[in-house]
Short mmCIF file of C-alpha atoms (C1' of nucleotides) in Angstrom, two decimals:
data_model
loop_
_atom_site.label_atom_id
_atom_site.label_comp_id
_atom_site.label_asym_id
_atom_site.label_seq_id
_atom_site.Cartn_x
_atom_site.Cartn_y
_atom_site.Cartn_z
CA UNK J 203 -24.17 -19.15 2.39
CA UNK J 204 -20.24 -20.46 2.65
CA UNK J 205 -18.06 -17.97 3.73
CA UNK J 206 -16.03 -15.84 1.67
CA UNK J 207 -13.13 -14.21 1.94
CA UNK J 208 -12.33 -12.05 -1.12
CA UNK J 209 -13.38 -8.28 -1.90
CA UNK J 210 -16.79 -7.34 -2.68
CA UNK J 211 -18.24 -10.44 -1.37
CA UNK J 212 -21.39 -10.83 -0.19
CA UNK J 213 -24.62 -8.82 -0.30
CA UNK J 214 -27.15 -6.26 1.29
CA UNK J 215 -26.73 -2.57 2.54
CA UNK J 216 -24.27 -4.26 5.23
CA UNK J 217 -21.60 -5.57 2.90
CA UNK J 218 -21.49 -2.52 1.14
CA UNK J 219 -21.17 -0.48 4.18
CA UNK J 220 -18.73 -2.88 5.56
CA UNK J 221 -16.90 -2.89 2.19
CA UNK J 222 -16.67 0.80 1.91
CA UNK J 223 -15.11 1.15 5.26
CA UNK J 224 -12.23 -0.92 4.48
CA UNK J 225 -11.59 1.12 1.30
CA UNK J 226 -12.05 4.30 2.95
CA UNK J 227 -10.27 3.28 6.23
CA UNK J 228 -7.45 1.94 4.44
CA UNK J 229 -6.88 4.81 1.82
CA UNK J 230 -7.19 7.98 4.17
CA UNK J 231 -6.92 6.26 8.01
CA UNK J 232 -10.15 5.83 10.38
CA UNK J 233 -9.83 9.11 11.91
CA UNK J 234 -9.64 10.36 8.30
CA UNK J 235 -12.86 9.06 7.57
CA UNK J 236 -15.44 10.98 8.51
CA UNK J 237 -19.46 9.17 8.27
CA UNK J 238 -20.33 11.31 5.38
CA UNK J 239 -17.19 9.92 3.86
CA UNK J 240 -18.60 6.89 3.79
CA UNK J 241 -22.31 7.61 2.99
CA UNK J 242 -21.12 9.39 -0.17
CA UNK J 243 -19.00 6.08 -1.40
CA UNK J 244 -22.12 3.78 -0.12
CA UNK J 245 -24.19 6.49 -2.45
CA UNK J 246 -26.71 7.23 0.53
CA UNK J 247 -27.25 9.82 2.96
CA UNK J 248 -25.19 9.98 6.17
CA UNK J 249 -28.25 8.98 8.53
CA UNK J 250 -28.81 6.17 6.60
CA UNK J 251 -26.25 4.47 7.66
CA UNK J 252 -27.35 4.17 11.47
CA UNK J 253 -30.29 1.85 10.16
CA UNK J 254 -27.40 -0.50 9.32
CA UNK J 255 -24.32 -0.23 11.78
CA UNK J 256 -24.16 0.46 15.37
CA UNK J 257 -21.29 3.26 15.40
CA UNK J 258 -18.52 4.25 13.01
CA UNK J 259 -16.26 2.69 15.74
CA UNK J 260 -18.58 -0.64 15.35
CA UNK J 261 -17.18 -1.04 11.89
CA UNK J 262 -13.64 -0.63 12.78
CA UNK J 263 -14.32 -3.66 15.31
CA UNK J 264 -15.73 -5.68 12.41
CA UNK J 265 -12.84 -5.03 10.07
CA UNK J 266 -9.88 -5.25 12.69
CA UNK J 267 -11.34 -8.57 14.48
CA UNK J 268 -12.81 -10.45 11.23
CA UNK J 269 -8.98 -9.43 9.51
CA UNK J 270 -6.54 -10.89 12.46
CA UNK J 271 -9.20 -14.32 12.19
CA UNK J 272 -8.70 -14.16 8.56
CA UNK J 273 -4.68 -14.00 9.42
CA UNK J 274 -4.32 -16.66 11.68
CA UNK J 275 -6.96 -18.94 10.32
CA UNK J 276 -4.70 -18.79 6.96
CA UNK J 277 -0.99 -18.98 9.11
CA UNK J 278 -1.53 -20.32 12.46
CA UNK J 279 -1.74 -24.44 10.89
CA UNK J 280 1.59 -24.06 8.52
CA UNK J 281 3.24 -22.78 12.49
CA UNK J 282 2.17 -26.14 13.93
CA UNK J 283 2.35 -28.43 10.89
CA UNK J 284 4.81 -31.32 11.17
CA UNK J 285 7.31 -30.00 8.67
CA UNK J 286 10.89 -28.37 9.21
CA UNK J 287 10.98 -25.19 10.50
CA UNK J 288 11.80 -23.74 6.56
CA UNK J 289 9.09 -25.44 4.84
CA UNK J 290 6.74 -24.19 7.74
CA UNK J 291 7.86 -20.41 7.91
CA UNK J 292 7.80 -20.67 4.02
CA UNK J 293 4.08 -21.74 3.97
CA UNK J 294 3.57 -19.18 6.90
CA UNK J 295 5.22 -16.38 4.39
CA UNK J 296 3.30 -17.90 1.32
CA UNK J 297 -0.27 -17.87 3.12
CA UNK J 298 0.31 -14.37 4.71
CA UNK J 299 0.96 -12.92 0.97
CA UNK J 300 -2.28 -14.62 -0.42
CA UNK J 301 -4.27 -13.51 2.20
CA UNK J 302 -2.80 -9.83 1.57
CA UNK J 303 -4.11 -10.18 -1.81
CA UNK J 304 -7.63 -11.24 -0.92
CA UNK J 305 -8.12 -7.82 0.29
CA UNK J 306 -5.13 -5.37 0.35
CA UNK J 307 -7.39 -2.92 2.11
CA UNK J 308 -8.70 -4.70 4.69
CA UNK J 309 -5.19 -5.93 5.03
CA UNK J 310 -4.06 -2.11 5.33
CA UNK J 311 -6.92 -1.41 8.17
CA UNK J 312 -5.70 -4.72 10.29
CA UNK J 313 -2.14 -3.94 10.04
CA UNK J 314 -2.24 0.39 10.46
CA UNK J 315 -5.56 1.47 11.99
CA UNK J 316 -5.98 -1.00 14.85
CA UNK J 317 -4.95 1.56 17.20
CA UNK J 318 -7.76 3.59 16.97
CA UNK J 319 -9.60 1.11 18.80
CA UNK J 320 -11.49 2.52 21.68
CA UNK J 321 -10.22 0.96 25.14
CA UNK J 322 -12.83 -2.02 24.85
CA UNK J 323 -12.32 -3.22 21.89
CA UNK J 324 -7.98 -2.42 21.61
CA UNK J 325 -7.18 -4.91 24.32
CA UNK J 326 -8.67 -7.63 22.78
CA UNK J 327 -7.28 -7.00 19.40
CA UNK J 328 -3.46 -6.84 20.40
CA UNK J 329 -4.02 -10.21 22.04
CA UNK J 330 -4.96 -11.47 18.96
CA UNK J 331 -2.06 -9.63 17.08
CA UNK J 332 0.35 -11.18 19.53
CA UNK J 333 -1.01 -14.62 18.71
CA UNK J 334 0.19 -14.15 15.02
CA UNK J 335 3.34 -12.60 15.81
CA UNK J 336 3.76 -15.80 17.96
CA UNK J 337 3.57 -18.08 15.13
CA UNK J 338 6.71 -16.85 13.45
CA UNK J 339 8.62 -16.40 16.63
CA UNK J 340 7.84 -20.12 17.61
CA UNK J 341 9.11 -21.11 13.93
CA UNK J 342 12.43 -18.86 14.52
CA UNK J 343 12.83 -20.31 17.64
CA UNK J 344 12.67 -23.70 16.36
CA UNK J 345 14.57 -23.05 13.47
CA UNK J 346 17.62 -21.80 15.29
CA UNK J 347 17.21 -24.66 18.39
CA UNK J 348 17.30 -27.74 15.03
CA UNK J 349 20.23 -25.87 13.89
CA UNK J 350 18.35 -25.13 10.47
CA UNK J 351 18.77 -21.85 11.66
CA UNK J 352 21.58 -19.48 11.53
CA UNK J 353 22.70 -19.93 14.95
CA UNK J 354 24.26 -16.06 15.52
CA UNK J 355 21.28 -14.35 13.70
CA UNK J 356 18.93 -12.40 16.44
CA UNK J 357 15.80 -14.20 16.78
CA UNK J 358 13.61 -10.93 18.24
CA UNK J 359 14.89 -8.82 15.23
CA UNK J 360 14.93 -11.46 12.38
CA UNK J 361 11.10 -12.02 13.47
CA UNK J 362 10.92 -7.97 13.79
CA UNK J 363 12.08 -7.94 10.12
CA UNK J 364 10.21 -10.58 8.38
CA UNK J 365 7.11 -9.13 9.99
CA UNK J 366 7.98 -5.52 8.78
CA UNK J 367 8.55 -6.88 5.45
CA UNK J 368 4.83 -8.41 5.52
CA UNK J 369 2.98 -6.24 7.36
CA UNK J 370 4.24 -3.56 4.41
CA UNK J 371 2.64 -5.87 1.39
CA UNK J 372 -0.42 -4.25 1.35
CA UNK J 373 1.17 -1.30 0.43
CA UNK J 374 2.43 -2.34 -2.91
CA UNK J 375 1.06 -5.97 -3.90
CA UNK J 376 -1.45 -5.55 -6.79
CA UNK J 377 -3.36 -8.92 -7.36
CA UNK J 378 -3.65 -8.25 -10.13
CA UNK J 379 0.13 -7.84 -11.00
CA UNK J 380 2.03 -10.17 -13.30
CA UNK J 381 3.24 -12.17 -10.41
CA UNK J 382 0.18 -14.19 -8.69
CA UNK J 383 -0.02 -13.44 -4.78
CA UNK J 384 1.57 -17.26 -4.31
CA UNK J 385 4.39 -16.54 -6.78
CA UNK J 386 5.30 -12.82 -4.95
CA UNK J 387 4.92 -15.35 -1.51
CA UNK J 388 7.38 -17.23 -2.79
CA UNK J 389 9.67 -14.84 -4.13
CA UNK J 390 9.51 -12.92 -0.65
CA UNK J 391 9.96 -15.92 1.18
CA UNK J 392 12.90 -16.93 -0.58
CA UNK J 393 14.58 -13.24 0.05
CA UNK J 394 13.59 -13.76 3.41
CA UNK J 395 14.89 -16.54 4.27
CA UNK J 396 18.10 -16.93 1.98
CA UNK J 397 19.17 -13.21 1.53
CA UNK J 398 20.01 -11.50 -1.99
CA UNK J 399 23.72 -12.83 -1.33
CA UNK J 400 24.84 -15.08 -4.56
CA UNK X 108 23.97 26.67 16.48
CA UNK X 109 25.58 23.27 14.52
CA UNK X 110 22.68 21.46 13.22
CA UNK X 111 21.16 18.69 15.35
CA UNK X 112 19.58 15.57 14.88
CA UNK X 113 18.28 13.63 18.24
CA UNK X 114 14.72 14.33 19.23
CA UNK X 115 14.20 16.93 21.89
CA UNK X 116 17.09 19.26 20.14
CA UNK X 117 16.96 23.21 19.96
CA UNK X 118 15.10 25.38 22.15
CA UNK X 119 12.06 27.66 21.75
CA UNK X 120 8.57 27.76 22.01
CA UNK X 121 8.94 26.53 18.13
CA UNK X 122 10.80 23.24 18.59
CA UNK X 123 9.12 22.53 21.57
CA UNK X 124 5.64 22.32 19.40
CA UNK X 125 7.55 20.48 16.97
CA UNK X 126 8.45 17.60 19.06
CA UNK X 127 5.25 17.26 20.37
CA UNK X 128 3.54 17.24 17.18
CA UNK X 129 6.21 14.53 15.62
CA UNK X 130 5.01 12.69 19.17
CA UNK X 131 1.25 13.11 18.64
CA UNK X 132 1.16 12.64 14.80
CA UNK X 133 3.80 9.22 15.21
CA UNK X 134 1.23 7.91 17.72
CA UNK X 135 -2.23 8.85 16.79
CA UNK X 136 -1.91 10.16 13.29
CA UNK X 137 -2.11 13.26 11.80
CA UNK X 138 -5.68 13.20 11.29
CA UNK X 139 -6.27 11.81 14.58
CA UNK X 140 -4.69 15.02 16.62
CA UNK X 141 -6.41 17.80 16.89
CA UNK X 142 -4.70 21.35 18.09
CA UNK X 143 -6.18 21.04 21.08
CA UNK X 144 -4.68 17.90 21.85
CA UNK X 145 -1.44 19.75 20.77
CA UNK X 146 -1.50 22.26 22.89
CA UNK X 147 -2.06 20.20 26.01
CA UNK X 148 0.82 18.46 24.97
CA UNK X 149 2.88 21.71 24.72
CA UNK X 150 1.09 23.15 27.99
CA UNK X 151 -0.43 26.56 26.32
CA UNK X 152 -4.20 27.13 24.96
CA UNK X 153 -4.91 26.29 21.51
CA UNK X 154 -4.53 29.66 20.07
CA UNK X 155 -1.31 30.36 21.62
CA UNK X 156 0.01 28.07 18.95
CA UNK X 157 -0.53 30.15 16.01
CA UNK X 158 1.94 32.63 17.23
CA UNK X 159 4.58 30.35 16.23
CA UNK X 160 3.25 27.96 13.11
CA UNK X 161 1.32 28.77 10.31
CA UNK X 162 -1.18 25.79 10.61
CA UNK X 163 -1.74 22.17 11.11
CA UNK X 164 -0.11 21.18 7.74
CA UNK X 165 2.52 23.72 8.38
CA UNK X 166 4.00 21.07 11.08
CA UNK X 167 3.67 17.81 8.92
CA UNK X 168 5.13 19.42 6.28
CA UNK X 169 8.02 20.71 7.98
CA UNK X 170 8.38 17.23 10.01
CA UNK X 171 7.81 15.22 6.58
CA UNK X 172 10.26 17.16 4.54
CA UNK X 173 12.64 17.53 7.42
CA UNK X 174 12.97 13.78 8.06
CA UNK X 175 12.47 12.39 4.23
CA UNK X 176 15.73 14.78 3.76
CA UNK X 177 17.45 12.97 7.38
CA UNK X 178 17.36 9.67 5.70
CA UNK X 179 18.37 10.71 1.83
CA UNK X 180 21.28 12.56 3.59
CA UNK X 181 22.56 9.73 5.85
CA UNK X 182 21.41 6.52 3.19
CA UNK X 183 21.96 8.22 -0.69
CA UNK X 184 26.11 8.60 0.12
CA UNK X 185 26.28 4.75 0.59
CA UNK X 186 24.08 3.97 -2.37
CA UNK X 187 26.79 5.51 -5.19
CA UNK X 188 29.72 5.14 -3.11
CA UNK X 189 32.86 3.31 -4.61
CA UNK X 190 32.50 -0.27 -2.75
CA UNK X 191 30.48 -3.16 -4.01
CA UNK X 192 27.20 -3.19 -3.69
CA UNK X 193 26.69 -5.81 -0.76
CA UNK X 194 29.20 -3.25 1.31
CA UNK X 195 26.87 -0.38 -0.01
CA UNK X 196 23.62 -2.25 0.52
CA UNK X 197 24.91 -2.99 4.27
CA UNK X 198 25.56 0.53 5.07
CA UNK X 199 22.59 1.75 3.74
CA UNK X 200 20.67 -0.21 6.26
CA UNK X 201 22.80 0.53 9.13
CA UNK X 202 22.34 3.97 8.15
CA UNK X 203 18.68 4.43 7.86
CA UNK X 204 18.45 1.89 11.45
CA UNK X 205 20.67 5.03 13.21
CA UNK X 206 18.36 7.33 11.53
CA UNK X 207 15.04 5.89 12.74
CA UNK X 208 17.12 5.60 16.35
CA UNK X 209 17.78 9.06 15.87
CA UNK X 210 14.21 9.95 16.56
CA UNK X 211 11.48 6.93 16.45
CA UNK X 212 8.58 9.40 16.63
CA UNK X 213 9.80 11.63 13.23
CA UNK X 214 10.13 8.47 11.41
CA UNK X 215 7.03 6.98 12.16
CA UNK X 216 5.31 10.53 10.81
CA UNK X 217 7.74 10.31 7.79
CA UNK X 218 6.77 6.91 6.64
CA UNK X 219 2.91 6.61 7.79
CA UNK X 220 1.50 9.91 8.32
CA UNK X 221 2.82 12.05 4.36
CA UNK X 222 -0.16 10.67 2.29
CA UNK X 223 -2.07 13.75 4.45
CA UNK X 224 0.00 16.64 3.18
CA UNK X 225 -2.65 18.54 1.04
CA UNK X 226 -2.26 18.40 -2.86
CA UNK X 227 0.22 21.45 -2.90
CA UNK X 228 3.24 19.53 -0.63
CA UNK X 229 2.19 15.70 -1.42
CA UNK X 230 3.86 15.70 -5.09
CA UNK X 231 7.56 17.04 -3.63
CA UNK X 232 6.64 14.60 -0.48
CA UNK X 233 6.52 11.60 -3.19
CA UNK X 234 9.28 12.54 -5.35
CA UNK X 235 11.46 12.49 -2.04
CA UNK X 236 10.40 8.93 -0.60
CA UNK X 237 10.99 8.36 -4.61
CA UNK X 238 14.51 9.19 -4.72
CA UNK X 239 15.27 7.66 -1.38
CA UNK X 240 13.70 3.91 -3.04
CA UNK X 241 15.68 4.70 -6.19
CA UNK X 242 19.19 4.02 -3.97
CA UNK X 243 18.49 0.61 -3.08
CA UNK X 244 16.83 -0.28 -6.24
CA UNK X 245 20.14 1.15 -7.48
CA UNK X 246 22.33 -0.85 -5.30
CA UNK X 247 20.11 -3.97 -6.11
CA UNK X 248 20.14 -3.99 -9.56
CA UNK X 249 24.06 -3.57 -8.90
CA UNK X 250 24.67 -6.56 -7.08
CA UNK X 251 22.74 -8.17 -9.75
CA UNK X 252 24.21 -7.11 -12.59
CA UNK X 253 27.53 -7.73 -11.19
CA UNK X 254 26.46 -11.23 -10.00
CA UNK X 255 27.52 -10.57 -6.33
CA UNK X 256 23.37 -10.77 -5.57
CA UNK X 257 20.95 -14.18 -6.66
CA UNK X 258 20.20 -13.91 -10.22
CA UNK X 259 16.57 -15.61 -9.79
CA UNK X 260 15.69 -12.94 -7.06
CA UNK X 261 12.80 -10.61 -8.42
CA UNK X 262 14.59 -7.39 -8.06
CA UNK X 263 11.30 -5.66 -7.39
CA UNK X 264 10.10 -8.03 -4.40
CA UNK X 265 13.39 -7.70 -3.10
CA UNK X 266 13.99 -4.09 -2.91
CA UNK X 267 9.88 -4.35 -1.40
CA UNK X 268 10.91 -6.49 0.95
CA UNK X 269 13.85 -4.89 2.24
CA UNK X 270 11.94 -1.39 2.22
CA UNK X 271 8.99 -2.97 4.28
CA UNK X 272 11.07 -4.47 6.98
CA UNK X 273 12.75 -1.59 7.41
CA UNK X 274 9.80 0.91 7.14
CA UNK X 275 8.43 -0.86 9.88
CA UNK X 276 11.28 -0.30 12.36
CA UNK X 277 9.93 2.66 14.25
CA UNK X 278 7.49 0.82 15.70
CA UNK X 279 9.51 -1.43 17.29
CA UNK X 280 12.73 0.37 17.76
CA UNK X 281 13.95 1.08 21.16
CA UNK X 282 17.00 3.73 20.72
CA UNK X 283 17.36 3.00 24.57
CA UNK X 284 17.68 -0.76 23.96
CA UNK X 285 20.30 -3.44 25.08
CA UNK X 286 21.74 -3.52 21.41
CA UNK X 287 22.91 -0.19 19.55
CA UNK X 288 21.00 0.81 16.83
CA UNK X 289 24.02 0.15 14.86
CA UNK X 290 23.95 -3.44 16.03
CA UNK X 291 20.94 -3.47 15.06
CA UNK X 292 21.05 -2.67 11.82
CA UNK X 293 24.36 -4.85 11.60
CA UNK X 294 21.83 -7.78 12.19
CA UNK X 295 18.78 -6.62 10.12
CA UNK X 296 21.16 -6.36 7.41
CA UNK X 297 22.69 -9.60 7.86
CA UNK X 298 18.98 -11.35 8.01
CA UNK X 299 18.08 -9.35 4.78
CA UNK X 300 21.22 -10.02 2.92
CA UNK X 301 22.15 -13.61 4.22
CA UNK X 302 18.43 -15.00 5.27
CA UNK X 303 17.94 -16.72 8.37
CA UNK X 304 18.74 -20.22 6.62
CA UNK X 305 21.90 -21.74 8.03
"C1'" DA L 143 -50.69 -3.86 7.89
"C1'" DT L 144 -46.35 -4.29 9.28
"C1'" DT L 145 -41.49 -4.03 8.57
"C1'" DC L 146 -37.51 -1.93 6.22
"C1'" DT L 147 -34.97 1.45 4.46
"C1'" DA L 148 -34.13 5.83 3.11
"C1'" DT L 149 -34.75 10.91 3.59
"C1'" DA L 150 -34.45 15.50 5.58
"C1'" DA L 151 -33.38 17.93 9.28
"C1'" DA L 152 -31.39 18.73 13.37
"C1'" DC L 153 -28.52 17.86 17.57
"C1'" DA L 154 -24.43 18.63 20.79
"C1'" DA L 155 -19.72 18.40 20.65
"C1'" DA L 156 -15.33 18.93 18.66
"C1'" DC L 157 -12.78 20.82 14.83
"C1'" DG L 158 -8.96 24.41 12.99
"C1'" DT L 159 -8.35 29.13 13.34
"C1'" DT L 160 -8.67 34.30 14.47
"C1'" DT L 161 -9.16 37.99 17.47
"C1'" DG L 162 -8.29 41.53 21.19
"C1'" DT L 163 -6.04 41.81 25.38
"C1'" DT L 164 -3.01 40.79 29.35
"C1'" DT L 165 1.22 39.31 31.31
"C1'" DA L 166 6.50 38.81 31.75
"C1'" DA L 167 10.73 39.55 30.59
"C1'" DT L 168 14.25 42.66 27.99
"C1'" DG L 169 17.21 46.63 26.98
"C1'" DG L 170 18.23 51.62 26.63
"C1'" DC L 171 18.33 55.96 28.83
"C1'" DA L 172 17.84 59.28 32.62
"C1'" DT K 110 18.90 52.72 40.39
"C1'" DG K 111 14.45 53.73 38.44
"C1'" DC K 112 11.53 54.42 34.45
"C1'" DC K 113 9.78 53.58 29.95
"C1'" DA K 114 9.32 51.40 25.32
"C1'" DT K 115 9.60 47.10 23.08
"C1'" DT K 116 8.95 42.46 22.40
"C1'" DA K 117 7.56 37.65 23.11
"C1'" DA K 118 4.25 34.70 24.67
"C1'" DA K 119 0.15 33.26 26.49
"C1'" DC K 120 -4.82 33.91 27.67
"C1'" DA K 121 -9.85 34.16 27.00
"C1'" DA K 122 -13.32 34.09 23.96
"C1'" DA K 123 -15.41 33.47 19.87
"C1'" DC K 124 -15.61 32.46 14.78
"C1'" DG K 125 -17.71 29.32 11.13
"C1'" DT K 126 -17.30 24.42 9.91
"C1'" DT K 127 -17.33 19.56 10.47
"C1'" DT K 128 -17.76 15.77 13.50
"C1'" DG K 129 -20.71 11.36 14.98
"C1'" DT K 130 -25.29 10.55 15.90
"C1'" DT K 131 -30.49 10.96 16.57
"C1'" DT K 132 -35.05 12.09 15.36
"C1'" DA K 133 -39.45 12.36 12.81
"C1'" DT K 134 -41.38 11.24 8.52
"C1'" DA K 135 -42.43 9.11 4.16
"C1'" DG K 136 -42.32 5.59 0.50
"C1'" DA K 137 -41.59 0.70 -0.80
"C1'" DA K 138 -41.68 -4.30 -0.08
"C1'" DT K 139 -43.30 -8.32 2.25
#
DNA sequence: ATTCTATAAACAAACGTTTGTTTAATGGCA
DNA sequence: TGCCATTAAACAAACGTTTGTTTATAGAAT
């Protein structure tokens, strides 16, 4: 089978597991998520779970590591790519909001429940965070060193900023909305990077 | 006793739970402290804590309504003051960066931990963070309107935007930093108004 | 006949909270 | 100064509930 990447892909007990957890784990945290919690959305009894996943903790693993891969796999080639520095952190904005949109609720687990990672799993997963925040602070840097840049802007707070303003999407963007996920990309990555200023 | 604002303020068995809970809550979640872990915090036994709150909620709704009124006071002055709305717009982002410096831990419970107040306090809780969007959606459409801001920004997206980067500032924030929290809201301001474009 | 999956029931541990009691410091009065 | 009444605060223990997880068992599908 290829590999998908929207909501509600995929099939068997596992998916649906797997699919509940991100709803549930986005909408009222991990810790606010009790098993039972998530037996009653799978419609099965809380045992019945255990015949499926490892731990509730396994799940938040699953979610946390397959997100950040979705991330990067999506941003990570615009970073490198052999255009300016603003057509790349464009496509990086663009790419970030479209994979948002693929599944605002895993999207809200990578970006807000990481942290409840136990102390084998966390390491791992801020490594992997720190690779994407990378991305954009390699484009920034480049940015400003071609003089494409704004050369008195901050570099450690304009990344800080663009990151806060994407790491919040999942909060608001419907994909459903008027505006397809590329168009709000677009829109945000023009704000972004030219201001509101007429 | 004039009313305070910095973390660690007042004196008392009381504030002294308080600023552990905004510390536990703003870095494991409400969900994910339990009293116990509380009262470590404050050195006592679990019970000993009910001599001084009425329960769990009790604190996050105190904290929550506490801090959602911080920022309206210090942010909703600049939003209908007489200057034009990029000077308005400015200071309203300075003012909520000072706030957030004020006390990180408060504001990260305030933004990320209110969807847990029970159905009694959430509704006041949302028409708060409500009124607090409503000044820079004010200030936005202003600068519009006026033509000071682009007229082919989406007024929504912006105003999105500018909440999520700033939303996000607590958890990167260091009040002890080399730059003020003023200067650094001078600069996030400047990014969100000017974009990093030269 | 074997393998899956679900059920029903139970487990130990942790949860938020209440209780009855002890301790420590405070202020008035002799 | 010495004594007592008051108060504030914490302790120690237990309450009933919910937590994540395991077990034994039974029906369905290959």
């Amino acid at each position: 089978m290829a590999e998908e990447h929207g909501p509600e892909t995929g099939s068997g007990p596992r998916t649906a597991i797997l699919n509940a957890a991100m709803r549930l784990f986005g909408k009222q945290g991990y810790t606010g998520t009790s098993v039972r919690d998530l037996a009653t959305e799978v419609g099965v009894l809380p045992g019945s779970l255990y015949a499926h996943i490892q731990s509730k903790e396994a799940l938040l693993v699953e979610i946390v590591a397959d997100g950040i891969h979705r991330f990067i796999t999506a941003v990570e080639p615009h970073a490198y790519s052999a255009g300016s520095p603003a057509e790349r952190l464009r496509a990086m904005i663009v790419a970030h909001v479209e994979v948002v949109a693929e599944n605002p609720e895993r999207s809200l687990v990578v970006f807000h429940q990481w942290r409840f990672l136990g102390e084998e799993n966390l390491p791992a997963a801020i490594e992997r965070r720190q690779v994407y925040e990378g991305c954009f602070i390699k484009v920034v840097e480049d940015g400003v060193a071609q003089g494409l840049f704004k050369q008195d802007i901050n570099q450690r707070i304009a990344v800080f900023t663009i990151l806060g303003a994407l790491n919040w999407t999942p909060e608001w963007l419907s994909p459903s909305g008027r505006l397809s996920p590329r168009e709000v990309g677009v829109l945000m990555a023009e704000t972004l990077m030219r201001g509101v200023l007429a």
